[in-house]
């Protein structure tokens, strides 16, 4: 992948033995993982350790997973009516701040 490509990386933040004792037992058994998207800072191939620059300007290091990743998260199968109003309510709040 070429420098400047939008990519996703992965890294282990904490190994299971490094996790705090104040979390559920089943959570303590697995590592704390990170997936992050950003612009590739140097040419690389999937599986290599790379650095990316996020949209907020942070430089983050991890294992290169994919090029041009898509967003696959959902809010599940349940309809959540509050989500419909978020954009409308935020626009109203921003308008008030500018007046």
Short mmCIF file of C-alpha atoms in Angstrom, two decimals:
data_model
loop_
_atom_site.label_atom_id
_atom_site.label_comp_id
_atom_site.label_asym_id
_atom_site.label_seq_id
_atom_site.Cartn_x
_atom_site.Cartn_y
_atom_site.Cartn_z
CA UNK A 1 0.00 0.00 0.00
CA UNK A 2 1.21 3.46 -0.85
CA UNK A 3 1.97 6.28 1.57
CA UNK A 4 -1.11 8.43 2.09
CA UNK A 5 -3.58 5.56 1.66
CA UNK A 6 -6.51 5.38 4.12
CA UNK A 7 -5.87 2.18 6.13
CA UNK A 8 -6.81 0.30 9.30
CA UNK A 9 -4.28 -0.93 11.85
CA UNK A 10 -4.50 -3.23 14.87
CA UNK A 11 -2.50 -3.40 18.08
CA UNK A 12 -2.64 -5.02 21.51
CA UNK A 13 -2.85 -2.31 24.16
CA UNK A 14 -2.81 -4.63 27.20
CA UNK A 15 -2.10 -8.35 27.43
CA UNK A 16 -4.53 -10.35 29.60
CA UNK A 17 -2.04 -10.46 32.50
CA UNK A 18 -1.66 -6.65 32.36
CA UNK A 19 -5.36 -5.90 32.74
CA UNK A 20 -6.77 -4.48 35.95
CA UNK A 21 -8.49 -6.65 38.52
CA UNK A 22 -11.53 -4.37 38.51
CA UNK A 23 -13.11 -5.82 35.37
CA UNK A 24 -15.24 -8.96 34.87
CA UNK A 25 -13.36 -12.28 34.85
CA UNK A 26 -14.25 -13.06 31.23
CA UNK A 27 -12.89 -9.65 30.19
CA UNK A 28 -9.61 -10.20 32.07
CA UNK A 29 -8.95 -13.33 30.00
CA UNK A 30 -8.58 -11.47 26.70
CA UNK A 31 -6.24 -8.69 25.56
CA UNK A 32 -7.39 -5.10 25.21
CA UNK A 33 -7.17 -4.51 21.47
CA UNK A 34 -7.18 -1.39 19.32
CA UNK A 35 -8.27 -0.91 15.74
CA UNK A 36 -7.70 2.51 14.26
CA UNK A 37 -8.00 4.15 10.88
CA UNK A 38 -5.74 6.78 9.37
CA UNK A 39 -3.39 7.74 6.57
CA UNK A 40 -0.38 5.49 6.01
CA UNK A 41 2.86 7.40 6.59
CA UNK A 42 5.15 5.09 4.53
CA UNK A 43 4.63 2.44 1.83
CA UNK A 44 3.92 -0.96 3.43
CA UNK A 45 2.24 -4.33 3.00
CA UNK A 46 -0.51 -5.92 5.08
CA UNK A 47 0.91 -7.53 8.22
CA UNK A 48 3.77 -5.05 8.65
CA UNK A 49 4.15 -2.68 11.62
CA UNK A 50 3.34 0.83 10.39
CA UNK A 51 2.57 4.33 11.56
CA UNK A 52 -0.55 6.20 10.55
CA UNK A 53 -1.83 9.72 11.05
CA UNK A 54 -5.42 9.83 12.26
CA UNK A 55 -7.99 12.45 11.27
CA UNK A 56 -7.23 14.23 14.54
CA UNK A 57 -3.50 14.40 13.72
CA UNK A 58 -2.32 11.68 16.12
CA UNK A 59 0.51 9.39 15.01
CA UNK A 60 -0.30 5.80 15.96
CA UNK A 61 1.59 2.54 15.37
CA UNK A 62 0.16 -0.90 14.73
CA UNK A 63 -0.06 -3.86 12.38
CA UNK A 64 -1.43 -2.93 8.96
CA UNK A 65 -4.71 -4.73 8.30
CA UNK A 66 -6.45 -3.30 5.27
CA UNK A 67 -6.66 -0.57 2.67
CA UNK A 68 -9.73 1.69 2.39
CA UNK A 69 -11.55 -0.02 5.29
CA UNK A 70 -15.28 0.42 5.64
CA UNK A 71 -17.28 1.00 8.80
CA UNK A 72 -19.14 -2.17 9.74
CA UNK A 73 -20.49 -1.35 13.21
CA UNK A 74 -24.22 -1.17 13.86
CA UNK A 75 -26.50 -0.42 16.76
CA UNK A 76 -27.92 -3.93 16.54
CA UNK A 77 -31.29 -5.18 15.40
CA UNK A 78 -33.23 -2.92 17.75
CA UNK A 79 -34.66 0.38 16.53
CA UNK A 80 -33.40 3.23 18.72
CA UNK A 81 -35.59 6.31 18.18
CA UNK A 82 -33.19 8.59 20.08
CA UNK A 83 -30.64 8.13 17.29
CA UNK A 84 -32.98 9.79 14.80
CA UNK A 85 -32.91 13.07 16.71
CA UNK A 86 -29.16 13.35 17.30
CA UNK A 87 -28.29 15.18 14.08
CA UNK A 88 -31.31 17.50 14.27
CA UNK A 89 -30.71 18.32 17.94
CA UNK A 90 -27.00 18.95 17.41
CA UNK A 91 -27.68 21.32 14.51
CA UNK A 92 -30.12 23.25 16.72
CA UNK A 93 -27.54 23.52 19.51
CA UNK A 94 -24.87 24.73 17.09
CA UNK A 95 -27.21 27.35 15.64
CA UNK A 96 -27.93 28.73 19.11
CA UNK A 97 -24.20 29.01 19.86
CA UNK A 98 -23.63 31.07 16.70
CA UNK A 99 -26.39 33.60 17.29
#
